[in-house]
mmCIF file of C-alpha atoms in Angstrom:
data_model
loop_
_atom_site.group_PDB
_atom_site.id
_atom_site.type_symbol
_atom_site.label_atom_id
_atom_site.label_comp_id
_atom_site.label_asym_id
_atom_site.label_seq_id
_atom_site.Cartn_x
_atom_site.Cartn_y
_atom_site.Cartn_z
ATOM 1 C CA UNK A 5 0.410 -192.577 57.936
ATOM 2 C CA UNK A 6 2.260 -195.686 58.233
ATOM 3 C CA UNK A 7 3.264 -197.755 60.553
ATOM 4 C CA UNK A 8 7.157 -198.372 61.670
ATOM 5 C CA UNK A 9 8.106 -201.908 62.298
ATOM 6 C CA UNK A 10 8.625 -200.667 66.138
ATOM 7 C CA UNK A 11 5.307 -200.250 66.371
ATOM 8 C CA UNK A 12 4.036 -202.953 64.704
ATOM 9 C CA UNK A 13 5.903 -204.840 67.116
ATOM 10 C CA UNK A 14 4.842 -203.466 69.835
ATOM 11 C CA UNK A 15 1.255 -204.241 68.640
ATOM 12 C CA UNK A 16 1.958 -207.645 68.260
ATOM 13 C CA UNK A 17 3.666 -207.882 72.132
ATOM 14 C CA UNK A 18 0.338 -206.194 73.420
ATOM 15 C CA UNK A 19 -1.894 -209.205 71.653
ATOM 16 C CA UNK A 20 0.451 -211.848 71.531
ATOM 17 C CA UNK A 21 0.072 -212.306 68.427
ATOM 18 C CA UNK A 22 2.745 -212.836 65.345
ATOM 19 C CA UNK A 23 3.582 -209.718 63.294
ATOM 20 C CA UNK A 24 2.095 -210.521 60.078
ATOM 21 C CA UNK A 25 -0.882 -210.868 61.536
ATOM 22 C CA UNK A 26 -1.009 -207.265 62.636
ATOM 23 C CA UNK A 27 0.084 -206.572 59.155
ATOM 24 C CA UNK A 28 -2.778 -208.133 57.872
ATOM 25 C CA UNK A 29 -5.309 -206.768 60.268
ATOM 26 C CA UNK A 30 -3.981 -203.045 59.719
ATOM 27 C CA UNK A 31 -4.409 -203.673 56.036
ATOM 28 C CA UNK A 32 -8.141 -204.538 56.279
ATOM 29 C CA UNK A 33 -8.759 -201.954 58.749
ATOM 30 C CA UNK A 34 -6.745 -199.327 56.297
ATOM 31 C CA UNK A 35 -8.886 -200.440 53.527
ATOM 32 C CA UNK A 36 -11.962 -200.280 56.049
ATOM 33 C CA UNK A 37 -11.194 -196.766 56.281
ATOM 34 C CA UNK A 38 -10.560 -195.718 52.435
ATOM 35 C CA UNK A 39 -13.698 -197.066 51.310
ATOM 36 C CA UNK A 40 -15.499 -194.849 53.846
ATOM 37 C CA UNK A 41 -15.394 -190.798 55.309
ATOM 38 C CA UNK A 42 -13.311 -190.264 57.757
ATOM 39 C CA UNK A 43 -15.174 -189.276 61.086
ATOM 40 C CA UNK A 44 -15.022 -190.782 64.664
ATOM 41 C CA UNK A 45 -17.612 -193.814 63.816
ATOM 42 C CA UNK A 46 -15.387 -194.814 61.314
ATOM 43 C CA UNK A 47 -12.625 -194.190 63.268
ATOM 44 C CA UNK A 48 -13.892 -196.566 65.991
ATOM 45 C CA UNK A 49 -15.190 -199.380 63.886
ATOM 46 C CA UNK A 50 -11.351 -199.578 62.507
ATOM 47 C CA UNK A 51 -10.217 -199.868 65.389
ATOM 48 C CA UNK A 52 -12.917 -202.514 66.263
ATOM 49 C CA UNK A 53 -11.997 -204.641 63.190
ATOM 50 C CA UNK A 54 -8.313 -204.295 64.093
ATOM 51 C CA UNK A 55 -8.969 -205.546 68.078
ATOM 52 C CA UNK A 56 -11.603 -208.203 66.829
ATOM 53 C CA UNK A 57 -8.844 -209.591 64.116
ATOM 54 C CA UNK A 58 -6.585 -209.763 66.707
ATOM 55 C CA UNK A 59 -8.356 -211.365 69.174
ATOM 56 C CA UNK A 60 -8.802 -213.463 66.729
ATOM 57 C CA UNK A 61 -5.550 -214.654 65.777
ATOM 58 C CA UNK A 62 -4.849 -215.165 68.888
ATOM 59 C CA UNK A 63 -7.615 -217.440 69.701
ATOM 60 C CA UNK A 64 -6.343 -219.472 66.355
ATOM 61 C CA UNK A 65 -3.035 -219.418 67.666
ATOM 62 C CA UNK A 66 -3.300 -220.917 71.535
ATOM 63 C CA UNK A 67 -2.836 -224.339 69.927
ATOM 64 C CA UNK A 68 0.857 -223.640 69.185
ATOM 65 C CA UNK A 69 1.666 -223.389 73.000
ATOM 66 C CA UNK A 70 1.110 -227.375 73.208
ATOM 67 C CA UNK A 71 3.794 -229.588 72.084
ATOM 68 C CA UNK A 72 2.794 -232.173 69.602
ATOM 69 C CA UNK A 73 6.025 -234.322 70.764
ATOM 70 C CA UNK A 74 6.523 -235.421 67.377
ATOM 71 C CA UNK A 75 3.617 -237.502 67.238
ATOM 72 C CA UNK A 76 3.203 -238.900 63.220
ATOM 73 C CA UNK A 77 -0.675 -238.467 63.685
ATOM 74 C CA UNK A 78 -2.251 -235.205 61.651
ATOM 75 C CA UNK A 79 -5.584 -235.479 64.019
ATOM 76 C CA UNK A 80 -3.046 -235.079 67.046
ATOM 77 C CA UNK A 81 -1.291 -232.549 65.749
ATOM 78 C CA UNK A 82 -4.275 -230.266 64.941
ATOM 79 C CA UNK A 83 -6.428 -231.395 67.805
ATOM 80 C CA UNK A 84 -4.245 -231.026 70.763
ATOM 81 C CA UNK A 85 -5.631 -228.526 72.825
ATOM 82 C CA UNK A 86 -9.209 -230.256 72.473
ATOM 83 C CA UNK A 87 -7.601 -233.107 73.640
ATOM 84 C CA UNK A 88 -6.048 -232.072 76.664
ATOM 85 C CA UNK A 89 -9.264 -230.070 77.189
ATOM 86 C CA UNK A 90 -11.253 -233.031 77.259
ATOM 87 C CA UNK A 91 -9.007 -235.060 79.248
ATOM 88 C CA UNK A 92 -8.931 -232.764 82.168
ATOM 89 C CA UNK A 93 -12.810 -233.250 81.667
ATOM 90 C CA UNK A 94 -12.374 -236.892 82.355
ATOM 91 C CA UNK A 95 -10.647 -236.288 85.573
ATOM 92 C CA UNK A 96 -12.349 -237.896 88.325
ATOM 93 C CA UNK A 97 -15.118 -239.428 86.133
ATOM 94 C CA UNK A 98 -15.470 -242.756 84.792
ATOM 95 C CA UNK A 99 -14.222 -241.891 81.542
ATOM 96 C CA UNK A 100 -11.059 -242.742 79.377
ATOM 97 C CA UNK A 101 -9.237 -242.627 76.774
ATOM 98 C CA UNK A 102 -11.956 -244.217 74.370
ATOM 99 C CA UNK A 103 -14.418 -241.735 75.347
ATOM 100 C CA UNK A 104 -11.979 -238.885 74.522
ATOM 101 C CA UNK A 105 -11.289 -241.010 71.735
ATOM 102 C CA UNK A 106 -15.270 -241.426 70.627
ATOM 103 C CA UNK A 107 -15.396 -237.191 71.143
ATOM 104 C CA UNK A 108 -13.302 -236.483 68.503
ATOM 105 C CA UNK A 109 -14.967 -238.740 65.989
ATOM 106 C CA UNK A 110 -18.629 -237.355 66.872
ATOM 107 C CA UNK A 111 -17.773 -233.480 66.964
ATOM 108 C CA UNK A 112 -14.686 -233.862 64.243
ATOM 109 C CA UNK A 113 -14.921 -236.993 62.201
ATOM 110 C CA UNK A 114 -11.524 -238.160 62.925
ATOM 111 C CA UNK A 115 -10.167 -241.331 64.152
ATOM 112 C CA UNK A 116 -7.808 -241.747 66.792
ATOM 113 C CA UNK A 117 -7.116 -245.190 68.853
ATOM 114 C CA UNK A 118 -7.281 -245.137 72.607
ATOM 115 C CA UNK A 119 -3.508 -246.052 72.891
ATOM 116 C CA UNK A 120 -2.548 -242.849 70.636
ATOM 117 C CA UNK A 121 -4.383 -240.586 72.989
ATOM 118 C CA UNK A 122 -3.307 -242.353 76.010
ATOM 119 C CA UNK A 123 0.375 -241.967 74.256
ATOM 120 C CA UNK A 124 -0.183 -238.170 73.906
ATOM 121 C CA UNK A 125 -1.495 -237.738 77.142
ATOM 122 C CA UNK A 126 1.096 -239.351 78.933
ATOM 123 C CA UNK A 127 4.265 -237.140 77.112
ATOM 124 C CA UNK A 128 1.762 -234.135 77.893
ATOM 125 C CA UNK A 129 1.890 -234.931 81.864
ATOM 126 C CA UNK A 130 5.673 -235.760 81.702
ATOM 127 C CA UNK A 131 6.299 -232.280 79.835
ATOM 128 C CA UNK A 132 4.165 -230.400 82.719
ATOM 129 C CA UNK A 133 5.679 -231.573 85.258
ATOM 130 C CA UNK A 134 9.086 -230.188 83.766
ATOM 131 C CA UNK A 135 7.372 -226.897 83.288
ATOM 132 C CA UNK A 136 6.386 -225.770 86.847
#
């Protein structure tokens, strides 16, 4: 049985998730299910690898709501929801930018100056404020 592209989109709209990664997803789980008999435990666990891929591109994909504002920095670009994560963990605390800053190099081994993150930060407060 295959899937129309209906209802692979419809798929993708429940996960919020792009469409080839459903395509993907169904593939392993079709596979999943050719290399074993066909009974309810199978059944299930297909359907288990197809919610746990998924879940999982989604995850991946949360990034992509965050502008990178055209920022030439790679570490920016990839890192930007960590970033605003650990700024709103700075809120209210004696931290700044350099600590941020010092984060990323411990748990990432990247460098990024104070001023860059302070730069990002900054267009990221400006860009929320137009959102609500």
């Amino acid at each position: 049985m295959a899937f129309k592209r209906n209802d692979i989109k419809r798929i993708a709209n429940a996960f919020e998730v792009e469409q080839k990664n459903v395509q993907a997803s169904l593939y392993m789980s079709l596979s999943y299910l050719r290399k074993n008999n066909l009974n309810t435990y199978t059944l299930a666990r297909a359907v288990s690898i197809l919610i746990d891929k998924l879940q999982n591109a989604k995850k991946n994909n949360s990034h992509e709501n965050l502008p990178d504002f055209q920022m030439k920095h790679i570490a920016i670009r990839r890192y930007r929801q960590e970033i605003i994560g650990l700024y709103y963990q700075t809120v209210g605390t004696s931290n700044g930018w350099g600590w941020i800053a010092k984060e990323l190099q411990l748990q990432h081994n990247v460098k990024i100056s104070r001023q860059t993150i302070k730069t990002y930060i900054t267009k990221y407060q400006e860009w929320k404020l137009w959102q609500t």
